[in-house]
């Protein structure tokens, strides 16, 4: 089949467990799903079902066997989460609906796991546990969005992949008057800031690529060289390490420790990564201007 973009994810920024464990399994399954005529959205939903089942299993985390079952189910979700995107690219079935569904399935999976653990922990420690876990969930959403934006920006600026194109401030939605327009513009600014840069950085980079088409490949090459190592470091905020952290904490009988680390530890890591990314982006723009 002809595809407009690579089927597999960008290897140089891929998280190590994805690169050597999860995605090889996903890649083995993908052509088989295609041969059976299974649509990508069905794969996404199957992954979500595994995630919900993991949440149910974690309600009995006190028993190690159930914790192991929950971990295996979470791995199955990761495999499906890798396969749905590969299948969409292989069969040229990418769609905005699919992207949204994929994101929803990811969030539902972790909501199921967090709620499953919260129910049991609240029974053990009291209702205050819900406050900690809900706060950790909000922090999780922000951290995950920031990491995914790093990957999206890299694929768009580094490789020019249309599917990773970023939302812009010069669209009709951004110029809409009133509250809705203001909220949309605020959302876009916050989305860019979660990458550690500003809208201005993206505007200047876009102008440089558009102004000199002959130089654009060199600019993209320089971008990849500068940002690939950074995006790999951002993978500490990926779902894989959360899955592993939840399993280790639950297996040790202390799952509440994971939520405290989610709330405090990962948030501190995010702040450090954002600060470093802002400095890196400023250096890149400086080098871009000097080369012009």
PDB file of C-alpha atoms in Angstrom:
ATOM      1  CA  UNK A   1       0.000   0.000   0.000  1.00  0.00           C
ATOM      2  CA  UNK A   2       1.151   3.528  -0.685  1.00  0.00           C
ATOM      3  CA  UNK A   3       1.434   5.792   2.296  1.00  0.00           C
ATOM      4  CA  UNK A   4       2.224   9.475   2.427  1.00  0.00           C
ATOM      5  CA  UNK A   5       4.139   9.187   5.719  1.00  0.00           C
ATOM      6  CA  UNK A   6       6.227   6.485   7.440  1.00  0.00           C
ATOM      7  CA  UNK A   7       4.121   3.804   9.117  1.00  0.00           C
ATOM      8  CA  UNK A   8       6.349   3.597  12.184  1.00  0.00           C
ATOM      9  CA  UNK A   9       6.986   6.409  14.623  1.00  0.00           C
ATOM     10  CA  UNK A  10      10.095   8.581  14.404  1.00  0.00           C
ATOM     11  CA  UNK A  11      12.804   6.294  15.772  1.00  0.00           C
ATOM     12  CA  UNK A  12      15.361   8.921  16.840  1.00  0.00           C
ATOM     13  CA  UNK A  13      12.973  10.426  19.413  1.00  0.00           C
ATOM     14  CA  UNK A  14      11.272   7.201  20.447  1.00  0.00           C
ATOM     15  CA  UNK A  15      11.211   6.144  24.074  1.00  0.00           C
ATOM     16  CA  UNK A  16      13.433   3.084  24.658  1.00  0.00           C
ATOM     17  CA  UNK A  17      10.737   0.622  25.815  1.00  0.00           C
ATOM     18  CA  UNK A  18       8.599   1.609  22.832  1.00  0.00           C
ATOM     19  CA  UNK A  19      11.541   1.224  20.470  1.00  0.00           C
ATOM     20  CA  UNK A  20      12.583  -2.243  21.591  1.00  0.00           C
ATOM     21  CA  UNK A  21       9.500  -3.816  23.182  1.00  0.00           C
ATOM     22  CA  UNK A  22       6.092  -2.228  22.596  1.00  0.00           C
ATOM     23  CA  UNK A  23       6.277  -1.069  18.995  1.00  0.00           C
ATOM     24  CA  UNK A  24       7.954  -4.193  17.583  1.00  0.00           C
ATOM     25  CA  UNK A  25       4.885  -6.093  18.830  1.00  0.00           C
ATOM     26  CA  UNK A  26       2.615  -3.375  17.426  1.00  0.00           C
ATOM     27  CA  UNK A  27       4.451  -3.577  14.091  1.00  0.00           C
ATOM     28  CA  UNK A  28       3.940  -7.351  13.980  1.00  0.00           C
ATOM     29  CA  UNK A  29       0.208  -6.937  14.610  1.00  0.00           C
ATOM     30  CA  UNK A  30      -0.399  -3.985  12.276  1.00  0.00           C
ATOM     31  CA  UNK A  31      -0.276  -5.784   8.881  1.00  0.00           C
ATOM     32  CA  UNK A  32      -2.372  -8.596  10.327  1.00  0.00           C
ATOM     33  CA  UNK A  33      -5.040  -6.123  11.445  1.00  0.00           C
ATOM     34  CA  UNK A  34      -4.918  -4.595   7.952  1.00  0.00           C
ATOM     35  CA  UNK A  35      -5.308  -7.999   6.301  1.00  0.00           C
ATOM     36  CA  UNK A  36      -8.377  -8.682   8.447  1.00  0.00           C
ATOM     37  CA  UNK A  37      -9.873  -5.312   7.558  1.00  0.00           C
ATOM     38  CA  UNK A  38      -9.889  -4.114  11.166  1.00  0.00           C
ATOM     39  CA  UNK A  39     -10.161  -0.287  11.262  1.00  0.00           C
ATOM     40  CA  UNK A  40      -7.747   1.777  13.383  1.00  0.00           C
ATOM     41  CA  UNK A  41     -10.568   3.089  15.594  1.00  0.00           C
ATOM     42  CA  UNK A  42     -11.494  -0.488  16.529  1.00  0.00           C
ATOM     43  CA  UNK A  43      -7.888  -1.063  17.622  1.00  0.00           C
ATOM     44  CA  UNK A  44      -8.046   2.111  19.731  1.00  0.00           C
ATOM     45  CA  UNK A  45     -11.245   0.904  21.408  1.00  0.00           C
ATOM     46  CA  UNK A  46      -9.760  -2.541  22.037  1.00  0.00           C
ATOM     47  CA  UNK A  47      -6.810  -0.868  23.741  1.00  0.00           C
ATOM     48  CA  UNK A  48      -9.181   1.187  25.886  1.00  0.00           C
ATOM     49  CA  UNK A  49     -10.966  -2.015  26.905  1.00  0.00           C
ATOM     50  CA  UNK A  50      -7.629  -3.438  28.093  1.00  0.00           C
ATOM     51  CA  UNK A  51      -7.019  -0.224  30.033  1.00  0.00           C
ATOM     52  CA  UNK A  52     -10.411  -0.336  31.744  1.00  0.00           C
ATOM     53  CA  UNK A  53      -9.806  -3.980  32.646  1.00  0.00           C
ATOM     54  CA  UNK A  54      -6.463  -2.947  34.153  1.00  0.00           C
ATOM     55  CA  UNK A  55      -8.277  -0.400  36.309  1.00  0.00           C
ATOM     56  CA  UNK A  56     -10.594  -3.127  37.596  1.00  0.00           C
ATOM     57  CA  UNK A  57      -7.632  -5.393  38.347  1.00  0.00           C
ATOM     58  CA  UNK A  58      -5.856  -2.632  40.276  1.00  0.00           C
ATOM     59  CA  UNK A  59      -8.770  -2.407  42.711  1.00  0.00           C
ATOM     60  CA  UNK A  60      -7.244  -5.602  44.146  1.00  0.00           C
ATOM     61  CA  UNK A  61      -3.665  -4.397  44.133  1.00  0.00           C
ATOM     62  CA  UNK A  62      -3.050  -5.905  47.593  1.00  0.00           C
ATOM     63  CA  UNK A  63      -2.790  -9.293  45.861  1.00  0.00           C
ATOM     64  CA  UNK A  64       0.404  -9.429  43.794  1.00  0.00           C
ATOM     65  CA  UNK A  65      -1.166 -11.675  41.161  1.00  0.00           C
ATOM     66  CA  UNK A  66      -3.840  -9.065  40.424  1.00  0.00           C
ATOM     67  CA  UNK A  67      -1.177  -6.347  40.217  1.00  0.00           C
ATOM     68  CA  UNK A  68       0.716  -8.417  37.650  1.00  0.00           C
ATOM     69  CA  UNK A  69      -2.516  -8.966  35.684  1.00  0.00           C
ATOM     70  CA  UNK A  70      -3.164  -5.217  35.736  1.00  0.00           C
ATOM     71  CA  UNK A  71       0.374  -4.527  34.489  1.00  0.00           C
ATOM     72  CA  UNK A  72       0.032  -7.046  31.637  1.00  0.00           C
ATOM     73  CA  UNK A  73      -3.291  -5.468  30.646  1.00  0.00           C
ATOM     74  CA  UNK A  74      -1.631  -2.049  30.606  1.00  0.00           C
ATOM     75  CA  UNK A  75       1.103  -3.421  28.339  1.00  0.00           C
ATOM     76  CA  UNK A  76      -1.621  -4.751  26.034  1.00  0.00           C
ATOM     77  CA  UNK A  77      -3.090  -1.231  25.944  1.00  0.00           C
ATOM     78  CA  UNK A  78       0.323   0.206  25.008  1.00  0.00           C
ATOM     79  CA  UNK A  79       0.609  -2.313  22.169  1.00  0.00           C
ATOM     80  CA  UNK A  80      -2.820  -1.391  20.824  1.00  0.00           C
ATOM     81  CA  UNK A  81      -2.033   2.302  21.256  1.00  0.00           C
ATOM     82  CA  UNK A  82       1.036   1.816  19.071  1.00  0.00           C
ATOM     83  CA  UNK A  83      -0.781  -0.310  16.515  1.00  0.00           C
ATOM     84  CA  UNK A  84      -3.730   2.019  15.890  1.00  0.00           C
ATOM     85  CA  UNK A  85      -1.530   4.835  14.609  1.00  0.00           C
ATOM     86  CA  UNK A  86       0.603   2.491  12.525  1.00  0.00           C
ATOM     87  CA  UNK A  87      -2.527   0.929  11.051  1.00  0.00           C
ATOM     88  CA  UNK A  88      -3.983   4.344  10.207  1.00  0.00           C
ATOM     89  CA  UNK A  89      -0.796   5.349   8.381  1.00  0.00           C
ATOM     90  CA  UNK A  90      -0.464   1.981   6.628  1.00  0.00           C
ATOM     91  CA  UNK A  91      -4.015   2.105   5.309  1.00  0.00           C
ATOM     92  CA  UNK A  92      -4.080   5.887   4.741  1.00  0.00           C
ATOM     93  CA  UNK A  93      -6.953   6.100   7.214  1.00  0.00           C
ATOM     94  CA  UNK A  94      -5.718   9.050   9.306  1.00  0.00           C
ATOM     95  CA  UNK A  95      -8.509  11.352  10.422  1.00  0.00           C
ATOM     96  CA  UNK A  96      -9.200  14.029  13.002  1.00  0.00           C
ATOM     97  CA  UNK A  97     -11.825  11.720  14.496  1.00  0.00           C
ATOM     98  CA  UNK A  98      -9.211   9.017  14.875  1.00  0.00           C
ATOM     99  CA  UNK A  99      -6.770  11.397  16.574  1.00  0.00           C
ATOM    100  CA  UNK A 100      -9.449  12.535  19.012  1.00  0.00           C
ATOM    101  CA  UNK A 101     -10.571   8.967  19.713  1.00  0.00           C
ATOM    102  CA  UNK A 102      -6.986   7.883  20.306  1.00  0.00           C
ATOM    103  CA  UNK A 103      -6.527  10.688  22.839  1.00  0.00           C
ATOM    104  CA  UNK A 104      -9.816   9.865  24.552  1.00  0.00           C
ATOM    105  CA  UNK A 105      -8.875   6.199  24.825  1.00  0.00           C
ATOM    106  CA  UNK A 106      -5.541   7.127  26.399  1.00  0.00           C
ATOM    107  CA  UNK A 107      -7.208   9.335  29.001  1.00  0.00           C
ATOM    108  CA  UNK A 108      -9.954   6.788  29.735  1.00  0.00           C
ATOM    109  CA  UNK A 109      -7.307   4.127  30.357  1.00  0.00           C
ATOM    110  CA  UNK A 110      -5.505   6.168  32.996  1.00  0.00           C
ATOM    111  CA  UNK A 111      -8.749   7.440  34.491  1.00  0.00           C
ATOM    112  CA  UNK A 112      -9.835   3.817  34.926  1.00  0.00           C
ATOM    113  CA  UNK A 113      -6.544   2.895  36.602  1.00  0.00           C
ATOM    114  CA  UNK A 114      -6.515   5.982  38.834  1.00  0.00           C
ATOM    115  CA  UNK A 115     -10.156   5.499  39.850  1.00  0.00           C
ATOM    116  CA  UNK A 116      -9.607   1.795  40.487  1.00  0.00           C
ATOM    117  CA  UNK A 117      -6.707   2.515  42.822  1.00  0.00           C
ATOM    118  CA  UNK A 118      -8.496   5.490  44.400  1.00  0.00           C
ATOM    119  CA  UNK A 119     -11.503   3.352  45.340  1.00  0.00           C
ATOM    120  CA  UNK A 120      -9.337   0.866  47.196  1.00  0.00           C
ATOM    121  CA  UNK A 121      -7.012   3.477  48.719  1.00  0.00           C
ATOM    122  CA  UNK A 122      -9.945   5.577  49.938  1.00  0.00           C
ATOM    123  CA  UNK A 123     -11.335   2.539  51.722  1.00  0.00           C
ATOM    124  CA  UNK A 124      -7.948   2.043  53.378  1.00  0.00           C
ATOM    125  CA  UNK A 125      -6.933   5.642  54.174  1.00  0.00           C
ATOM    126  CA  UNK A 126     -10.036   7.795  53.904  1.00  0.00           C
ATOM    127  CA  UNK A 127     -11.745  10.055  51.383  1.00  0.00           C
ATOM    128  CA  UNK A 128      -8.902  12.613  51.351  1.00  0.00           C
ATOM    129  CA  UNK A 129      -7.079  10.234  49.005  1.00  0.00           C
ATOM    130  CA  UNK A 130      -9.414  11.326  46.199  1.00  0.00           C
ATOM    131  CA  UNK A 131      -8.106  14.902  46.436  1.00  0.00           C
ATOM    132  CA  UNK A 132      -4.520  13.741  45.965  1.00  0.00           C
ATOM    133  CA  UNK A 133      -5.393  11.423  43.078  1.00  0.00           C
ATOM    134  CA  UNK A 134      -7.587  13.943  41.249  1.00  0.00           C
ATOM    135  CA  UNK A 135      -4.833  16.552  41.587  1.00  0.00           C
ATOM    136  CA  UNK A 136      -2.310  14.004  40.311  1.00  0.00           C
ATOM    137  CA  UNK A 137      -4.626  13.282  37.392  1.00  0.00           C
ATOM    138  CA  UNK A 138      -4.754  16.961  36.435  1.00  0.00           C
ATOM    139  CA  UNK A 139      -0.962  17.155  36.651  1.00  0.00           C
ATOM    140  CA  UNK A 140      -0.764  14.017  34.523  1.00  0.00           C
ATOM    141  CA  UNK A 141      -2.941  15.605  31.814  1.00  0.00           C
ATOM    142  CA  UNK A 142      -0.729  18.709  31.645  1.00  0.00           C
ATOM    143  CA  UNK A 143       2.514  16.710  31.631  1.00  0.00           C
ATOM    144  CA  UNK A 144       1.293  14.291  28.961  1.00  0.00           C
ATOM    145  CA  UNK A 145       0.065  17.129  26.752  1.00  0.00           C
ATOM    146  CA  UNK A 146       3.461  18.811  27.038  1.00  0.00           C
ATOM    147  CA  UNK A 147       5.289  15.624  26.035  1.00  0.00           C
ATOM    148  CA  UNK A 148       2.997  14.957  23.077  1.00  0.00           C
ATOM    149  CA  UNK A 149       3.463  18.534  21.893  1.00  0.00           C
ATOM    150  CA  UNK A 150       7.231  17.972  21.889  1.00  0.00           C
ATOM    151  CA  UNK A 151       6.799  14.948  19.636  1.00  0.00           C
ATOM    152  CA  UNK A 152       4.343  16.785  17.407  1.00  0.00           C
ATOM    153  CA  UNK A 153       6.614  19.808  17.016  1.00  0.00           C
ATOM    154  CA  UNK A 154       9.597  17.609  16.197  1.00  0.00           C
ATOM    155  CA  UNK A 155       7.725  15.704  13.488  1.00  0.00           C
ATOM    156  CA  UNK A 156       6.336  18.913  12.010  1.00  0.00           C
ATOM    157  CA  UNK A 157       9.417  21.135  12.073  1.00  0.00           C
ATOM    158  CA  UNK A 158      12.043  18.420  11.824  1.00  0.00           C
ATOM    159  CA  UNK A 159      10.437  16.302   9.112  1.00  0.00           C
ATOM    160  CA  UNK A 160       7.682  18.498   7.677  1.00  0.00           C
ATOM    161  CA  UNK A 161       4.981  15.915   8.318  1.00  0.00           C
ATOM    162  CA  UNK A 162       1.590  17.337   7.515  1.00  0.00           C
ATOM    163  CA  UNK A 163      -0.216  15.109  10.035  1.00  0.00           C
ATOM    164  CA  UNK A 164       1.741  16.830  12.817  1.00  0.00           C
ATOM    165  CA  UNK A 165       0.859  20.355  11.695  1.00  0.00           C
ATOM    166  CA  UNK A 166       0.346  22.720  14.611  1.00  0.00           C
ATOM    167  CA  UNK A 167      -2.681  24.911  15.233  1.00  0.00           C
ATOM    168  CA  UNK A 168      -2.167  28.485  14.073  1.00  0.00           C
ATOM    169  CA  UNK A 169      -3.233  31.951  15.221  1.00  0.00           C
ATOM    170  CA  UNK A 170      -4.112  33.066  11.699  1.00  0.00           C
ATOM    171  CA  UNK A 171      -7.145  30.778  11.314  1.00  0.00           C
ATOM    172  CA  UNK A 172     -10.789  31.964  11.297  1.00  0.00           C
ATOM    173  CA  UNK A 173     -11.324  30.335  14.690  1.00  0.00           C
ATOM    174  CA  UNK A 174      -8.514  32.414  16.192  1.00  0.00           C
ATOM    175  CA  UNK A 175     -10.004  35.641  14.845  1.00  0.00           C
ATOM    176  CA  UNK A 176     -13.509  34.856  16.044  1.00  0.00           C
ATOM    177  CA  UNK A 177     -14.809  37.774  18.170  1.00  0.00           C
ATOM    178  CA  UNK A 178     -16.028  37.375  21.699  1.00  0.00           C
ATOM    179  CA  UNK A 179     -15.343  34.845  24.416  1.00  0.00           C
ATOM    180  CA  UNK A 180     -14.936  31.825  22.140  1.00  0.00           C
ATOM    181  CA  UNK A 181     -12.256  33.511  20.079  1.00  0.00           C
ATOM    182  CA  UNK A 182     -10.435  34.678  23.194  1.00  0.00           C
ATOM    183  CA  UNK A 183     -10.527  31.199  24.708  1.00  0.00           C
ATOM    184  CA  UNK A 184      -9.217  29.671  21.484  1.00  0.00           C
ATOM    185  CA  UNK A 185      -6.317  32.121  21.347  1.00  0.00           C
ATOM    186  CA  UNK A 186      -5.541  31.483  25.023  1.00  0.00           C
ATOM    187  CA  UNK A 187      -5.596  27.742  24.382  1.00  0.00           C
ATOM    188  CA  UNK A 188      -3.147  28.090  21.487  1.00  0.00           C
ATOM    189  CA  UNK A 189      -0.755  30.211  23.535  1.00  0.00           C
ATOM    190  CA  UNK A 190      -0.849  27.690  26.383  1.00  0.00           C
ATOM    191  CA  UNK A 191      -0.362  24.824  23.936  1.00  0.00           C
ATOM    192  CA  UNK A 192       2.779  26.441  22.555  1.00  0.00           C
ATOM    193  CA  UNK A 193       4.077  27.311  25.997  1.00  0.00           C
ATOM    194  CA  UNK A 194       3.875  23.643  27.025  1.00  0.00           C
ATOM    195  CA  UNK A 195       6.653  23.039  24.504  1.00  0.00           C
ATOM    196  CA  UNK A 196       8.874  25.527  26.316  1.00  0.00           C
ATOM    197  CA  UNK A 197       8.671  28.142  23.558  1.00  0.00           C
ATOM    198  CA  UNK A 198       6.360  30.936  22.412  1.00  0.00           C
ATOM    199  CA  UNK A 199       4.159  31.464  19.384  1.00  0.00           C
ATOM    200  CA  UNK A 200       6.843  33.860  18.139  1.00  0.00           C
ATOM    201  CA  UNK A 201       9.391  31.040  17.900  1.00  0.00           C
ATOM    202  CA  UNK A 202       7.102  29.021  15.648  1.00  0.00           C
ATOM    203  CA  UNK A 203       6.231  32.057  13.546  1.00  0.00           C
ATOM    204  CA  UNK A 204       9.887  32.905  12.933  1.00  0.00           C
ATOM    205  CA  UNK A 205      10.776  29.298  12.124  1.00  0.00           C
ATOM    206  CA  UNK A 206       7.828  29.064   9.713  1.00  0.00           C
ATOM    207  CA  UNK A 207       8.935  32.251   7.943  1.00  0.00           C
ATOM    208  CA  UNK A 208      12.507  30.971   7.594  1.00  0.00           C
ATOM    209  CA  UNK A 209      11.293  27.729   6.012  1.00  0.00           C
ATOM    210  CA  UNK A 210       8.867  29.510   3.678  1.00  0.00           C
ATOM    211  CA  UNK A 211      11.226  32.321   2.612  1.00  0.00           C
ATOM    212  CA  UNK A 212      14.094  30.160   1.385  1.00  0.00           C
ATOM    213  CA  UNK A 213      12.870  26.827   0.030  1.00  0.00           C
ATOM    214  CA  UNK A 214      16.373  25.784  -1.012  1.00  0.00           C
ATOM    215  CA  UNK A 215      17.625  26.231   2.543  1.00  0.00           C
ATOM    216  CA  UNK A 216      14.622  24.549   4.197  1.00  0.00           C
ATOM    217  CA  UNK A 217      16.120  20.994   4.232  1.00  0.00           C
ATOM    218  CA  UNK A 218      19.212  22.309   6.027  1.00  0.00           C
ATOM    219  CA  UNK A 219      17.046  24.150   8.556  1.00  0.00           C
ATOM    220  CA  UNK A 220      15.049  20.973   9.241  1.00  0.00           C
ATOM    221  CA  UNK A 221      18.258  18.978   9.554  1.00  0.00           C
ATOM    222  CA  UNK A 222      19.640  21.487  12.050  1.00  0.00           C
ATOM    223  CA  UNK A 223      16.361  21.384  13.972  1.00  0.00           C
ATOM    224  CA  UNK A 224      16.537  17.589  14.233  1.00  0.00           C
ATOM    225  CA  UNK A 225      20.135  17.700  15.424  1.00  0.00           C
ATOM    226  CA  UNK A 226      19.311  20.297  18.072  1.00  0.00           C
ATOM    227  CA  UNK A 227      16.030  18.908  19.355  1.00  0.00           C
ATOM    228  CA  UNK A 228      16.094  15.107  19.004  1.00  0.00           C
ATOM    229  CA  UNK A 229      18.161  14.535  22.188  1.00  0.00           C
ATOM    230  CA  UNK A 230      15.846  16.887  24.099  1.00  0.00           C
ATOM    231  CA  UNK A 231      12.673  15.107  22.980  1.00  0.00           C
ATOM    232  CA  UNK A 232      14.172  11.787  24.111  1.00  0.00           C
ATOM    233  CA  UNK A 233      14.710  13.288  27.551  1.00  0.00           C
ATOM    234  CA  UNK A 234      11.079  14.421  27.608  1.00  0.00           C
ATOM    235  CA  UNK A 235      10.045  10.760  27.337  1.00  0.00           C
ATOM    236  CA  UNK A 236      10.396  10.493  31.121  1.00  0.00           C
ATOM    237  CA  UNK A 237       6.888  12.006  31.076  1.00  0.00           C
ATOM    238  CA  UNK A 238       5.558   9.340  28.692  1.00  0.00           C
ATOM    239  CA  UNK A 239       2.804   6.887  29.565  1.00  0.00           C
ATOM    240  CA  UNK A 240       5.322   4.016  29.609  1.00  0.00           C
ATOM    241  CA  UNK A 241       7.095   5.248  32.719  1.00  0.00           C
ATOM    242  CA  UNK A 242       3.795   5.984  34.432  1.00  0.00           C
ATOM    243  CA  UNK A 243       2.679   2.419  33.747  1.00  0.00           C
ATOM    244  CA  UNK A 244       5.917   1.099  35.188  1.00  0.00           C
ATOM    245  CA  UNK A 245       5.772   3.453  38.176  1.00  0.00           C
ATOM    246  CA  UNK A 246       2.213   2.464  39.041  1.00  0.00           C
ATOM    247  CA  UNK A 247       3.125  -1.220  38.847  1.00  0.00           C
ATOM    248  CA  UNK A 248       6.224  -0.885  41.037  1.00  0.00           C
ATOM    249  CA  UNK A 249       4.389   1.181  43.676  1.00  0.00           C
ATOM    250  CA  UNK A 250       1.381  -1.172  43.692  1.00  0.00           C
ATOM    251  CA  UNK A 251       3.576  -4.287  43.838  1.00  0.00           C
ATOM    252  CA  UNK A 252       5.367  -2.748  46.828  1.00  0.00           C
ATOM    253  CA  UNK A 253       1.981  -2.148  48.474  1.00  0.00           C
ATOM    254  CA  UNK A 254       2.391   1.659  48.351  1.00  0.00           C
ATOM    255  CA  UNK A 255       0.509   2.932  45.293  1.00  0.00           C
ATOM    256  CA  UNK A 256      -0.227   6.257  47.002  1.00  0.00           C
ATOM    257  CA  UNK A 257       3.471   7.090  46.707  1.00  0.00           C
ATOM    258  CA  UNK A 258       3.115   7.032  42.952  1.00  0.00           C
ATOM    259  CA  UNK A 259       0.412   9.708  43.035  1.00  0.00           C
ATOM    260  CA  UNK A 260       2.490  11.956  45.259  1.00  0.00           C
ATOM    261  CA  UNK A 261       5.395  11.602  42.831  1.00  0.00           C
ATOM    262  CA  UNK A 262       3.047  12.311  39.921  1.00  0.00           C
ATOM    263  CA  UNK A 263       1.910  15.481  41.619  1.00  0.00           C
ATOM    264  CA  UNK A 264       5.257  16.734  42.873  1.00  0.00           C
ATOM    265  CA  UNK A 265       8.117  14.862  41.209  1.00  0.00           C
ATOM    266  CA  UNK A 266       6.870  14.832  37.625  1.00  0.00           C
ATOM    267  CA  UNK A 267       5.714  18.452  37.941  1.00  0.00           C
ATOM    268  CA  UNK A 268       9.219  19.490  39.010  1.00  0.00           C
ATOM    269  CA  UNK A 269      10.699  17.524  36.106  1.00  0.00           C
ATOM    270  CA  UNK A 270       8.304  19.280  33.731  1.00  0.00           C
ATOM    271  CA  UNK A 271       9.354  22.705  35.009  1.00  0.00           C
ATOM    272  CA  UNK A 272      13.041  21.868  34.481  1.00  0.00           C
ATOM    273  CA  UNK A 273      12.399  20.490  30.977  1.00  0.00           C
ATOM    274  CA  UNK A 274      10.388  23.584  29.996  1.00  0.00           C
ATOM    275  CA  UNK A 275      13.137  25.900  31.187  1.00  0.00           C
ATOM    276  CA  UNK A 276      15.816  24.014  29.261  1.00  0.00           C
ATOM    277  CA  UNK A 277      13.653  23.834  26.145  1.00  0.00           C
ATOM    278  CA  UNK A 278      13.098  27.592  26.197  1.00  0.00           C
ATOM    279  CA  UNK A 279      16.856  28.163  26.353  1.00  0.00           C
ATOM    280  CA  UNK A 280      17.455  25.629  23.570  1.00  0.00           C
ATOM    281  CA  UNK A 281      14.861  27.290  21.346  1.00  0.00           C
ATOM    282  CA  UNK A 282      16.427  30.715  21.888  1.00  0.00           C
ATOM    283  CA  UNK A 283      19.855  29.333  20.901  1.00  0.00           C
ATOM    284  CA  UNK A 284      18.392  27.725  17.797  1.00  0.00           C
ATOM    285  CA  UNK A 285      16.763  30.951  16.633  1.00  0.00           C
ATOM    286  CA  UNK A 286      20.024  32.810  17.225  1.00  0.00           C
ATOM    287  CA  UNK A 287      21.928  30.323  15.079  1.00  0.00           C
ATOM    288  CA  UNK A 288      19.215  30.557  12.426  1.00  0.00           C
ATOM    289  CA  UNK A 289      19.538  34.325  12.223  1.00  0.00           C
ATOM    290  CA  UNK A 290      23.325  34.163  12.063  1.00  0.00           C
ATOM    291  CA  UNK A 291      23.176  31.669   9.181  1.00  0.00           C
ATOM    292  CA  UNK A 292      20.671  33.767   7.222  1.00  0.00           C
TER     293      UNK A 292
END
